Structures are given as C-alpha cells and as structure tokens.
XYZ file of C-alpha atoms in Angstrom:
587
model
C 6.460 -26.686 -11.642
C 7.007 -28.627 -14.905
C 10.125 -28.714 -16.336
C 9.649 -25.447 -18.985
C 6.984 -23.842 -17.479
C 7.890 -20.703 -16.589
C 5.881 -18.915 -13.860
C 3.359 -15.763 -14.132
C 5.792 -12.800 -14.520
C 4.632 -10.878 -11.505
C 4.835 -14.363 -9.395
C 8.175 -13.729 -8.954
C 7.319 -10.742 -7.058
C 5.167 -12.914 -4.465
C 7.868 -14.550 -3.093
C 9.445 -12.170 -1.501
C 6.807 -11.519 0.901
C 5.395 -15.184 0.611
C 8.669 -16.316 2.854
C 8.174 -13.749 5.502
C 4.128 -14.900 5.805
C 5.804 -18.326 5.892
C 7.981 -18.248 8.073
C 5.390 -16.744 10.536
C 2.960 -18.998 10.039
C 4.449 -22.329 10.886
C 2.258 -24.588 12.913
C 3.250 -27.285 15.087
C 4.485 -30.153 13.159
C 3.423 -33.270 14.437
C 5.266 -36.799 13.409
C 3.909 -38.505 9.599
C 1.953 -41.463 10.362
C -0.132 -43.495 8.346
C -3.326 -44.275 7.800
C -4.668 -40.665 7.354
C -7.738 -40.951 9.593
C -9.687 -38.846 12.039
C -7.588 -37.071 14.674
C -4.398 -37.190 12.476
C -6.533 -35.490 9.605
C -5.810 -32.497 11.669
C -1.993 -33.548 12.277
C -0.854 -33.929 8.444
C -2.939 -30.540 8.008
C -0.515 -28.813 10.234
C 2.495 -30.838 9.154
C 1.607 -29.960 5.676
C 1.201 -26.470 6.190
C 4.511 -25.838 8.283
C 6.417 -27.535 5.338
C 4.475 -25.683 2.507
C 7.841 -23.176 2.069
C 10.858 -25.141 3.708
C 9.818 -28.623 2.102
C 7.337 -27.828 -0.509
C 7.382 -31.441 -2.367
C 6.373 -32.872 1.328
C 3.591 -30.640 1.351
C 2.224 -31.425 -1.918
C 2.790 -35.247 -1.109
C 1.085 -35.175 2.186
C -2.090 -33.228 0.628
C -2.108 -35.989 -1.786
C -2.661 -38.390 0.387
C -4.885 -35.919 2.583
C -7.082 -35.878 -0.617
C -8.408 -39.285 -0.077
C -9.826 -38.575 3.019
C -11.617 -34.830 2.324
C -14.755 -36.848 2.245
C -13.673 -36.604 6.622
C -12.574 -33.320 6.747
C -14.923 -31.100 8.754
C -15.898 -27.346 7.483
C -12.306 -25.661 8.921
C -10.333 -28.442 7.955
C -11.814 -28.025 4.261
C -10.741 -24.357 4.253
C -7.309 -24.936 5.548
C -6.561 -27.695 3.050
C -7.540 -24.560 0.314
C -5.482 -22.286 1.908
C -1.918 -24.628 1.758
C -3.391 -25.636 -1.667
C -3.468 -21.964 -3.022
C 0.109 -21.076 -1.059
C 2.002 -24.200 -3.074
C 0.220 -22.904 -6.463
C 1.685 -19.153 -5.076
C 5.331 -19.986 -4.703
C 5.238 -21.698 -8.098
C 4.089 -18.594 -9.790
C 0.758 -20.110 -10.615
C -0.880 -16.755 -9.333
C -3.876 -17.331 -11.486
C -5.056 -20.580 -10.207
C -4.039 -19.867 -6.446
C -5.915 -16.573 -6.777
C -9.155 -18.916 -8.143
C -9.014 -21.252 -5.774
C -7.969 -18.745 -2.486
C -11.356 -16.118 -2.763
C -13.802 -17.854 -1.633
C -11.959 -17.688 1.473
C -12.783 -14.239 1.717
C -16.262 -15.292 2.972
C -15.189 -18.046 5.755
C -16.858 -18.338 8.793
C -13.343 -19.225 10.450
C -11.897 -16.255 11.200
C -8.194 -17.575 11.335
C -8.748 -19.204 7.451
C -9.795 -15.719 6.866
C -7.086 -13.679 8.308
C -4.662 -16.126 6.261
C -6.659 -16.245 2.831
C -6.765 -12.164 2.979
C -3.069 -12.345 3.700
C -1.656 -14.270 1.019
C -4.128 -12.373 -1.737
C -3.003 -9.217 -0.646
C 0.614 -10.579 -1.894
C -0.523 -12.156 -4.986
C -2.899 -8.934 -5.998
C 0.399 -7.057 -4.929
C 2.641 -9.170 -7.206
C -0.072 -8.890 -9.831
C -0.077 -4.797 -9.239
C -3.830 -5.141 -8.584
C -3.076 -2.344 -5.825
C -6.518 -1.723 -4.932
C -7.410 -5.315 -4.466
C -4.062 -5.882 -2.370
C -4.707 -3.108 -0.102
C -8.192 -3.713 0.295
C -7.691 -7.543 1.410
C -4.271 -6.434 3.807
C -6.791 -3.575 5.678
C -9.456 -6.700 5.759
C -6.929 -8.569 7.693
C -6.459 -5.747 9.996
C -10.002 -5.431 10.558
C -10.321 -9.102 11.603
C -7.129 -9.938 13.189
C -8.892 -7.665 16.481
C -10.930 -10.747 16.662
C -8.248 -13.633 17.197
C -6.091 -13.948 19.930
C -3.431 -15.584 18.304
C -0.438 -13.991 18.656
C 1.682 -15.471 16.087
C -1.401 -14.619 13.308
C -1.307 -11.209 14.850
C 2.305 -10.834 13.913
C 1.748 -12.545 10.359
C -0.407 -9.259 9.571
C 1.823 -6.393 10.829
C 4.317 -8.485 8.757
C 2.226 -7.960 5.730
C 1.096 -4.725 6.607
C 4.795 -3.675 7.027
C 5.888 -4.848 3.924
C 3.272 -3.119 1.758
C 3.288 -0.089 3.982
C 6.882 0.033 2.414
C 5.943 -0.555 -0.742
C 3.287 2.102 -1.090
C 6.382 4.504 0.810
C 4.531 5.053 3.882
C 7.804 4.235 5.940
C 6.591 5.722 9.552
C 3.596 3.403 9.443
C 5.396 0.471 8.400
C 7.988 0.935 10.626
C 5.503 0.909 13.560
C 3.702 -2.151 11.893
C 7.067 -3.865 12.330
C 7.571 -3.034 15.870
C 4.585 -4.247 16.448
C 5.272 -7.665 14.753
C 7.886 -8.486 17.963
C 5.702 -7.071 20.507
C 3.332 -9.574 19.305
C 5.540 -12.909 19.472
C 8.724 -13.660 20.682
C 9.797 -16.366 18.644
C 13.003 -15.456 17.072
C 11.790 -15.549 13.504
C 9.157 -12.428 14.506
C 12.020 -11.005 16.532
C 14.442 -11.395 12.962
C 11.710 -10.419 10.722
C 10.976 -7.334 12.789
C 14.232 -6.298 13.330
C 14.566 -6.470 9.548
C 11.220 -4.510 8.189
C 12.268 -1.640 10.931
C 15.908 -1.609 9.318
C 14.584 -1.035 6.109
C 11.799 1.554 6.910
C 14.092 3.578 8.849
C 16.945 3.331 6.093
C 14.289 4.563 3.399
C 12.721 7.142 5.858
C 16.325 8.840 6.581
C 18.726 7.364 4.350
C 20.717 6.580 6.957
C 20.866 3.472 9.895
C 22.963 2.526 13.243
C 24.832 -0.143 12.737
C 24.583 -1.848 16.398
C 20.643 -2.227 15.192
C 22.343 -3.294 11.639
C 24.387 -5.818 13.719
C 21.716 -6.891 15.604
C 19.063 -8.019 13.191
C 22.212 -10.039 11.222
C 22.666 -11.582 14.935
C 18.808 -12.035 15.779
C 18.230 -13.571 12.307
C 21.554 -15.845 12.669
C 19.915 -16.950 16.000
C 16.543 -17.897 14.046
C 18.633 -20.031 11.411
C 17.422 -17.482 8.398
C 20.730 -17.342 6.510
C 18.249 -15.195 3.739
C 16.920 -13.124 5.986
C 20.195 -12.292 7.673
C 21.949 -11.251 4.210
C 18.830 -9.496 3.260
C 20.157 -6.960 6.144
C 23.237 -6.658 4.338
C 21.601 -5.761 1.200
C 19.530 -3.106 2.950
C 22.713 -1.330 4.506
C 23.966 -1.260 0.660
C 21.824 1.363 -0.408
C 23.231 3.873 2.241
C 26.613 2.566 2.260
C 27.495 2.350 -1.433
C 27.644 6.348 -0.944
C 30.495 6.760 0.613
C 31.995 3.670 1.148
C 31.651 1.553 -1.919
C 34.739 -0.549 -0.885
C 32.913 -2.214 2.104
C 29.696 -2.643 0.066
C 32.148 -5.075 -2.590
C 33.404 -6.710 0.142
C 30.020 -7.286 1.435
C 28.209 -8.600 -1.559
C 31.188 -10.324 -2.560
C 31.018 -12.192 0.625
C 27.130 -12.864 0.573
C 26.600 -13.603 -3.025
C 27.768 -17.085 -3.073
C 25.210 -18.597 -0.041
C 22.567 -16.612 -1.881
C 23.197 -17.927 -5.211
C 23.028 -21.005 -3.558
C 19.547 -19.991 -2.329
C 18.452 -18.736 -5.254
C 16.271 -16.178 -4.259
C 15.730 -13.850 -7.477
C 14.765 -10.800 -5.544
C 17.320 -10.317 -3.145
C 20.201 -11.568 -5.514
C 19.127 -9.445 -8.226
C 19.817 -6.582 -5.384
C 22.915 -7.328 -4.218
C 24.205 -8.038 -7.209
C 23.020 -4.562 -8.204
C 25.403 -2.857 -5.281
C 27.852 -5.174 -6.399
C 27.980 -3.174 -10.283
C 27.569 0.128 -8.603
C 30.274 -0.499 -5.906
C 32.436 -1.532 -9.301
C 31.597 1.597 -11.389
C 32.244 4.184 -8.176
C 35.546 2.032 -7.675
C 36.773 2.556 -11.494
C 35.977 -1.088 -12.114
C 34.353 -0.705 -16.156
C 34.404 -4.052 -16.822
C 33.214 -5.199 -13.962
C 30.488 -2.820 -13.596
C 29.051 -3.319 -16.738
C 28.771 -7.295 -17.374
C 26.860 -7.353 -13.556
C 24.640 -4.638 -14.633
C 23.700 -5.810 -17.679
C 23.201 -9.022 -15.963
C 20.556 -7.261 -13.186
C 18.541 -5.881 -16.366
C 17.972 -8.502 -17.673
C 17.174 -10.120 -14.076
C 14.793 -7.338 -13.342
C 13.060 -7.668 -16.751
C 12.874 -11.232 -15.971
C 11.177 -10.844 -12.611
C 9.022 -7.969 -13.497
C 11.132 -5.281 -10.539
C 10.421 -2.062 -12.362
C 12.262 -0.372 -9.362
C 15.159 -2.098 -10.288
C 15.262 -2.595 -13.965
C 15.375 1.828 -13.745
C 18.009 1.643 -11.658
C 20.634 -0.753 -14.063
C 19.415 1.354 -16.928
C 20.527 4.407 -15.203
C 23.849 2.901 -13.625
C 24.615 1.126 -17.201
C 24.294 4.506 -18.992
C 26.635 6.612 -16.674
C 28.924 3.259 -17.281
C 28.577 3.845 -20.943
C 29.078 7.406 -20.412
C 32.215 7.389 -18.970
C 33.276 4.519 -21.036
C 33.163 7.054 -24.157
C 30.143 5.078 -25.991
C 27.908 8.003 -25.822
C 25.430 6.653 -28.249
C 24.601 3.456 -26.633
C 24.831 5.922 -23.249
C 22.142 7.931 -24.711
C 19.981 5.165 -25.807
C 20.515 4.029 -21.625
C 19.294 6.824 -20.716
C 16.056 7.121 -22.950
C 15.273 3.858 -21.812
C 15.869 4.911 -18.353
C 13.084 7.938 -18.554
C 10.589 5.259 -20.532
C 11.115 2.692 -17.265
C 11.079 5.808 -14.853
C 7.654 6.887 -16.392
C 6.345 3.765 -15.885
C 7.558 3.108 -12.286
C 6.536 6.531 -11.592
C 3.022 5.592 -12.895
C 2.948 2.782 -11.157
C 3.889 4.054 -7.884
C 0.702 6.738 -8.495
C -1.717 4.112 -8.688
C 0.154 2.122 -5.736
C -0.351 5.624 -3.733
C -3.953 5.903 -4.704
C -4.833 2.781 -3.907
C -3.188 2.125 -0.458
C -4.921 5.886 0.292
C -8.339 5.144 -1.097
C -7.963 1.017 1.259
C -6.631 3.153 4.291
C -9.632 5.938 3.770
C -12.101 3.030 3.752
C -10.647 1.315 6.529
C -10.947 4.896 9.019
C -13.939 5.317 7.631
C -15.611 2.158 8.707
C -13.955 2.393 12.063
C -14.814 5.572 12.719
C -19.048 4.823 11.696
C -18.273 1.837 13.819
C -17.554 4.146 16.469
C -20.268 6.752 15.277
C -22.472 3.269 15.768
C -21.410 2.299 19.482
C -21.953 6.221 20.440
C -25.486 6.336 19.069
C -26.318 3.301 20.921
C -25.755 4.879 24.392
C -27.142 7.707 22.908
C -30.698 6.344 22.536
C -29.694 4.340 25.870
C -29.298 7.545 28.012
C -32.292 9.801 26.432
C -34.227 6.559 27.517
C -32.776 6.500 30.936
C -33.290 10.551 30.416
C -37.245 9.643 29.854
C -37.507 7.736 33.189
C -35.557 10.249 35.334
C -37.943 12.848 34.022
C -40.860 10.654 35.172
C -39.383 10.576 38.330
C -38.804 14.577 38.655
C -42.593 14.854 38.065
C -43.221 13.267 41.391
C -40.219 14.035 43.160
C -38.774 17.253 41.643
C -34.643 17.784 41.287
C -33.511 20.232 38.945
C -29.920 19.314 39.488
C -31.022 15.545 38.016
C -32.194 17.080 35.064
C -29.374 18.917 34.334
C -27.195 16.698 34.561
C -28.868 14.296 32.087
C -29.357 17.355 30.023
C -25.175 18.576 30.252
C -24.573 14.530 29.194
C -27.114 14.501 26.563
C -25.324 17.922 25.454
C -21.803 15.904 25.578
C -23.149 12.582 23.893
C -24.458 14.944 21.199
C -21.354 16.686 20.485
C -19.481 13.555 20.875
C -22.012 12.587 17.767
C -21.347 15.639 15.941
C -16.836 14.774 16.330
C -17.605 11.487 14.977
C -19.763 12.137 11.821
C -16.963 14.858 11.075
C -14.257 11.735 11.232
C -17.135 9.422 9.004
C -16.931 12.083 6.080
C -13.539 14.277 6.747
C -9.552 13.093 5.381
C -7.943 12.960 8.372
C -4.841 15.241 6.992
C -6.571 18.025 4.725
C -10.031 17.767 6.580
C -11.296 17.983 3.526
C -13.906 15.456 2.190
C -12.855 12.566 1.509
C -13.458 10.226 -1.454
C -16.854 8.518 -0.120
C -18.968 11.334 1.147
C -18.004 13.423 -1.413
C -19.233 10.835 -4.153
C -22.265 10.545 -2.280
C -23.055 14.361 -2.338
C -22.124 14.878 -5.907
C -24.113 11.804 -7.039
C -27.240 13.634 -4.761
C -26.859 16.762 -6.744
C -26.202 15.116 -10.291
C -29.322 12.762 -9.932
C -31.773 16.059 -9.119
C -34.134 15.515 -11.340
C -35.876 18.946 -10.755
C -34.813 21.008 -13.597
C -32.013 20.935 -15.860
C -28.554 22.696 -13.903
C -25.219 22.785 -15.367
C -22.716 21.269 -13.501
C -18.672 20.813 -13.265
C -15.849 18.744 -11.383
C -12.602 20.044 -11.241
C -9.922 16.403 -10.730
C -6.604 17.786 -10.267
C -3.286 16.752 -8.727
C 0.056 17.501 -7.836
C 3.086 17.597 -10.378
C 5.810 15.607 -9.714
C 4.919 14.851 -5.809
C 6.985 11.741 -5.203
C 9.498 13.639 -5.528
C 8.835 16.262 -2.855
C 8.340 13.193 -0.663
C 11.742 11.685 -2.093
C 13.911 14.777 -1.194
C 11.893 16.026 2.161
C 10.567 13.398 3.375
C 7.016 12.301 3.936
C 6.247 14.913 6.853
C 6.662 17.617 4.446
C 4.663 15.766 2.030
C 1.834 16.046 4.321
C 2.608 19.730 5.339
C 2.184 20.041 1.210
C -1.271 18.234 0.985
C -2.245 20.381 3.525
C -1.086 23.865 2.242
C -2.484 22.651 -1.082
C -6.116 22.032 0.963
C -6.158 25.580 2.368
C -5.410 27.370 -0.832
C -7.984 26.091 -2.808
C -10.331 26.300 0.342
C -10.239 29.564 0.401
C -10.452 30.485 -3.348
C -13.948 28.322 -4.098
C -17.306 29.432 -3.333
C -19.203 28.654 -0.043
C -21.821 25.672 -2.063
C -18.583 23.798 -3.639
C -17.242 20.888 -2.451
C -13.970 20.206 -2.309
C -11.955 16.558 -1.352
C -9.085 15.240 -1.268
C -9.748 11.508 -3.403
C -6.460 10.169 -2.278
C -2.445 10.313 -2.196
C -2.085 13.554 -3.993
C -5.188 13.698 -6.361
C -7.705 16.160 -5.327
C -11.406 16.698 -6.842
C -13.419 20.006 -6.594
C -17.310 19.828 -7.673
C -18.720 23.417 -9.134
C -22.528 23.152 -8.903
C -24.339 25.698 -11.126
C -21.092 26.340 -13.328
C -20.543 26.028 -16.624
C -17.163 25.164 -18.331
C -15.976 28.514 -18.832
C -16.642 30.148 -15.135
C -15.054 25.938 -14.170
C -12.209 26.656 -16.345
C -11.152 30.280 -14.995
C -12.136 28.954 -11.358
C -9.164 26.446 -12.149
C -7.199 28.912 -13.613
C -7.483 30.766 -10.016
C -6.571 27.711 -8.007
C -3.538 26.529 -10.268
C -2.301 30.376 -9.939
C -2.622 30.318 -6.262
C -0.566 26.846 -5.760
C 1.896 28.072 -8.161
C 2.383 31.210 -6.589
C 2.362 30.349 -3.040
C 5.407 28.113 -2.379
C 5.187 26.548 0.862
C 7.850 27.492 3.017
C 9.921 25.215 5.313
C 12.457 26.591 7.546
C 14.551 28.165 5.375
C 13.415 26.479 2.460
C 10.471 27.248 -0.195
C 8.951 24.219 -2.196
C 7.865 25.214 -5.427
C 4.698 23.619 -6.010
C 2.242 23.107 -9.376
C -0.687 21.591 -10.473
C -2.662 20.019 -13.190
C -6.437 20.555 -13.898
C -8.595 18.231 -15.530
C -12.221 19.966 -15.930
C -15.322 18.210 -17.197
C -18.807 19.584 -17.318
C -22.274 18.038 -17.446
C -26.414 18.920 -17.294
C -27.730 17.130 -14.563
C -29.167 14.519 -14.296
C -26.024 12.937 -15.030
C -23.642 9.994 -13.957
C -21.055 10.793 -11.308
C -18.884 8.076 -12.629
C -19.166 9.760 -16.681
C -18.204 12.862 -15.282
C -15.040 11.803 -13.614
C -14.140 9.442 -16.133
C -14.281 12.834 -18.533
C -12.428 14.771 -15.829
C -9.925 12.315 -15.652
C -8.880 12.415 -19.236
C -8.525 15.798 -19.448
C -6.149 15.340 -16.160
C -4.305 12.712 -18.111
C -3.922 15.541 -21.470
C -2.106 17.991 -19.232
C 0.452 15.744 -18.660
C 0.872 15.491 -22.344
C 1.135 18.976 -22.143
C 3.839 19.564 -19.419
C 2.086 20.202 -16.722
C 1.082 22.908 -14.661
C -2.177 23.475 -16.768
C -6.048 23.460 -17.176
C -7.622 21.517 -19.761
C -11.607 21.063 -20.128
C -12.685 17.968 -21.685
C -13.562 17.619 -25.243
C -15.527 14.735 -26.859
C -12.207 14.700 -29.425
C -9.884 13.833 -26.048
C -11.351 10.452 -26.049
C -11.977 10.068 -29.529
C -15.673 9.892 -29.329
C-alpha cells in the first residue's frame, strides 16, 4: 500500500478471516530459481502463493517477474496467478479491485481455482456486508468442494464456513464445521485453527468453556508456531471470564497485548484491549478504564466493527456514569442505542441472507436428489415394461407385484422429496422459492381481474430470544409461530417462512380490509399465545406489513409495498398492522 493510502473501511474486516484461509492454504514451497521458465512456472506459482500472507512483498516480487512469462502460462496456471493477484490486493484493503479482478473465477473450469476464488469473495463480500453475495459464494464452495479430494482445500472451506456460520450466530453449525476442519487434515495449523473456531462457537453457544480444551488450543496453536492464533484463544476466554473474574482477564491481556501490538493485528487487539477497559472499570480502575475505551472506539470506528464500537459506547457510558458526568453518560448511551440499531439491523440482513444462501443450497440438493430418484424411476417402470412382457408368456403374479410394491415405494420416495424441494426444513412451511413461484402463477392470471394481498411480517425483537435462550428455543419459536398462523388462514392461502425470522402470507381473493383484520387475527394469536418452555413463557409479538394489488400484477411490486409497510411498524413500536399507502413511500 502507498504510503497514505488508507484501505477500504470494511477491508479491515477481511483480514481476520483472510489469515485463517491463509494459513490453510499454503502450498509446497519450492526453492527461487531463476530464469522463470516452463516447469518452474509452476514452482514460483506455489512459492508465491504460500508467501502471499507470511511474506507478502516476496509474493508481489515473484509475480512480477512471473508476469513476463504469462505469455507460458497454461489455462490453470492463468487462474491461479488471478487468484494470489486478487488475495495481495485483499490484505491491502483494496477490496474493490481484488473483487474485479477475483469473479471471473466464479466460472473456472478448474475446480480447485474455483473452490479458492468462491472462498476469498465470500470474505471480501463479508467484509463489504454484501451478506447475500458472501453466503451465496461460501454455500458455492460447499457445493464444489464434494468434487476435490484435497484434503487441505476441504478444510480451507469448513474454515470459512465456520467462521461465517459464527458470524450469522448459527453456533451449532459452525461448531460442527470446525470439527470437521481437523477431521479433514492433520497438519497442526487445521488442528490449531479448529481447536480455535470450536472454542469460540461453544463459548458463544453457552457462555461458558473448559479450560483443559482452553489450554489445549493455546498448546496446539503454540505447536503450529501461530503466536496470533494462540492469543486469539485468550481473547475468546475474556468474554466469559471478565464476569467473574476480571482480575485474571487484566493479567491476561496485560500479558498478551505487547506480542500483539507487535503484530499488529487491528481486530484482535482492538478486542483485547476492550477486556482490558472492562476488566479496569469492574476493578474500580476510572482512569484506566476510560482512556482504553475511548481508545477501542475510536479503533472500532476505524475498522468498521459495529459489534464492538456498541460495546465501548456502552462500557464508556456506565464509566461516565459512575464517574458522576451524567451528561456526557447520557450522550454514551444515546449513541449506544443509535450503534445498537444499526448492528441490530445489520445482523437482520446477515440472518436473512445466510437463511435465504442455506435455503437455496437444500433446495438444490434436495432437486438434485429429487433428480437421481426420478432417474431410477423411469429406469425401473422400463425394467417394469419388460417384466410385464415376460408375464404375458410366462405368467407370475408375485413378479408383478413386486415391481408394482417398488414402483409404489419409488413413487412415494418421489412424493418425500418434492415435499423437501418446496418445504423449510424447520416450520415446513413454504419456503422462499416455491412460494414466489406460486404467487407469481396467481398474480400473472390474466383471466379476469382478482384482488389480491400479501401479508410480510416478522418477529419483534428475535435476536434477543436467541441471545437469552439460546438458538434451540429460537427454533422451537419459529415453529410455534408457523402453527399459529397455520391454523388461523384459510385452506387456498399460502403461507412461508422467507427466512431467519421474516415470514410472508399470500391472501388470494382478499382485499385490504378482510387482509388487514386477517392480520389483526394472526398478530392477536402470537401475542396471546406465549410459548412455553419448562417453566418459562416467552412473550412473543409481531409486526404486519400488508400490501394489496389487482392481478395481473408484479410479485416483486407487491412485496416491495409489503415491505414498507413492515418497515412503518417499526416506526410505530411494534407489535402492529399497517397496510400500505402510496403516501408510505412518498409516491
């Protein structure tokens, strides 16, 4: 990078995950040698691209030089020459010009280059909160990655998966995505990295951790020479440890913040020295407390962490607080609900997105499957055809029926898989794809002129059901949210569940009013039906965003309308119907 040039803001956020791709991806390096001609092409490649993180300026010099000979470079050696090309633009921040030069990588014929292009855009879209595009390239990976047998690549995905499985705060998942990263290779940088992602799934799923695992990813990552990646565990343990014992959380980051200023790895620093002002402020430490976190807000600004940057705003206004400046405490804490809005919003569309990628990615495996079963199908009714021949001249009822009991089960077997192609797999409910395709069918009839209306509602405040149960119960609450509505709507409605915890509801035949009070019914019965857990009852509510149209009509106008009425009962508190007016949009 030029000396002034400052980075994208989000690139920052790339390099977090960047190093663990890295670090997985390290080819073997082979000796420099000059001149750069045929065979060694394919040596300074792989030198270039284990270097591209550890010794950067090598890599760029060695590509340099590789440039003189691309006119030699065969098809796969041009695409892996793009992809440590688009990685060295990555790490300096230049997301926009790595991003350029990285998609048409999307459409290689190699299927490793592939694997490795979709990898590193899913962190860049990531960094770039593009969540859609992220998830959609990580659950390309995973589609592809069935089709290598490298091992190492293999556990370069989980890696990725894990760490935006996190991200999104589907913990259980990533935590088996990370298991599944050592299983794959047992080089001690998978074994560190693994031990890591695990540590930090199962710390966010239970707010708790064992410290012999604790111990033993600092001691696995030790063993792999990742001084980063072994303080990153300490960092982890932080966030349940600065509870109750905020004295061995100072003594930790106190110990670990030298070697990683020396690092200088924003993300991770930022963190501990985050636990470092909280560990201050529990321990009476005012001073202390606030010049560190004033110094991590203006870190997290820097970096774009909105996680983080609504954490120091909280922890400096309770400093402020109890330092008697209520005033400036009170402007801490507006600011704190401003950045807590906005990480909350971004979270939602996180949510939606990695639910809408993961909906796709079932979906195509399960008409993949729907595919393979067809296949015999038509296979055995033609085998079916010949043994009927044959019972002509020879007679056997018992031959027939057993072709016709396996036709029967191949059928069936037909009829479970179409219900997977169209279903959510937690609500069974429609999801998002089929149900656009029968709405579209029913706003494109042509054959007469039928009101129509779509209900898009969704859960109040649900990250924080998931944040204080846990994500089981979150599921148990999508669920009883699917069968109360189920049974208040008619028998020709359709009702899906479009992702995370949005859910869309299509009246045909209905105009706004009968829509509105049909909304009015389902918002009463979620309110009024808590869902009980144990001994506990979760109070649950819901917003209602109603739009209403004459076919023929768009399906895209009428959710777009839908939408901002949603968006109007937030303004509104919550809890609440609105029908869209032409005024809400300012047409």
């Amino acid at each position: 990078m030029a000396p002034g040039q400052k980075p994208e803001p989000a690139g920052y956020q790339c390099l977090a995950a960047l190093l663990l791709l890295a670090l997985l991806l390290l080819p073997f390096s082979s000796v420099f040698a000059e001149p750069i001609a045929g065979e060694q092409i394919q040596q300074q490649l792989d030198l270039a691209e284990s270097q591209r993180t550890s010794a950067p300026d090598n890599a760029r010099a060695i590509l340099k030089q590789l440039q003189q000979s691309s006119d030699s470079f065969s098809p796969a050696q041009q695409h892996q020459f793009i992809y440590i090309q688009a990685y060295l633009l990555a790490i300096q921040g230049k997301l926009s010009e790595a991003i350029s030069l990285l998609e048409p990588l999307r459409q290689s014929p190699f299927t490793a280059s592939r694997i490795k292009g979709h990898l590193l855009l899913a962190n860049m879209y990531e960094a770039r909160k593009d969540y859609t595009t992220a998830y959609e390239s990580l659950y390309q990976a995973l589609k592809d990655i069935a089709k290598v047998a490298d091992q190492e690549l293999h556990a370069a995905v989980y890696t990725v998966a894990a760490q935006l499985h996190i991200s999104a705060g589907v913990y259980k998942q990533a935590k088996d995505f990370a298991l599944n990263i050592a299983q794959a290779s047992a080089s001690p940088r998978s074994q560190c990295i693994s031990q890591i992602l695990v540590l930090s799934a199962e710390i966010k799923l239970h707010k708790q951790y064992a410290r012999s695992e604790a111990r033993e990813a600092e001691q696995r990552c030790l063993d792999a020479g990742e001084p980063l990646m072994q303080y990153t565990t300490t960092v982890y343990t932080a966030e349940v440890d600065i509870v109750d014992n905020p004295a061995l959380v100072k003594a930790n980051m106190l110990e670990i913040l030298p070697a990683l200023e020396a690092i200088g790895f924003p993300f991770t620093l930022a963190s501990a020295r985050y636990y470092l002002a909280q560990a201050h402020f529990k321990l009476g430490e005012i001073s202390e407390a606030m010049a560190l976190a004033q110094q991590v807000h203006q870190q997290a600004s820097q970096i774009g962490d909105s996680r983080l940057e609504n954490q120091s705003l909280l922890l400096l206004a309770e400093i402020r607080e109890q330092n008697g400046q209520s005033g400036r405490a009170m402007d801490n804490y507006k600011a704190h609900i401003r950045a807590l809005n906005r990480f909350m919003d971004e979270f939602k569309q996180r949510s939606i997105a990695f639910y809408l990628a993961q909906a796709d990615y079932i979906d195509s495996q399960n008409r993949l499957a729907l595919l393979t079963s067809e296949n015999k199908l038509l296979q055995l009714q033609a085998s079916a055809e010949q043994q009927q021949r044959l019972y002509a001249t020879l007679g056997g009822s018992a031959v027939i029926g057993g072709l016709l009991l396996a036709l029967y089960g191949l059928n069936r077997k037909r009829a479970q898989l179409t219900t997977l192609a169209t279903t959510d797999f937690l609500t069974r409910l429609y999801n998002r794809r089929h149900f656009t395709q029968l709405v579209n069918r029913r706003l494109g009839d042509r054959r007469g002129s039928q009101v129509h209306s779509l209900l898009l509602f969704d859960l109040d405040l649900f990250k924080s059901i998931n944040d204080q149960y846990g994500h089981d119960v979150g599921d148990k609450v999508l669920s009883h949210i699917a069968a109360l509505c189920r049974s208040n709507i008619r028998e020709q409605d359709f009702l899906a569940r479009m992702g995370g915890e949005e859910f869309a509801l299509f009246l045909p035949g209905c105009d706004a009013k009968h829509a509105f009070d049909r909304a009015e019914q389902c918002r009463a019965a979620i309110a009024d039906n808590p869902l009980e857990v144990g001994e506990q009852k979760i109070n649950i509510t819901a917003s209602f965003g109603i739009s209403t149209a004459t076919a023929p009509t768009e399906f895209e106008t009428l959710f777009k309308q839908a939408d901002e009425a949603l968006y109007c009962c937030k303004d509104k508190g919550r809890n609440c119907c609105v029908v869209y007016q032409s005024e809400l949009s300012g047409d």
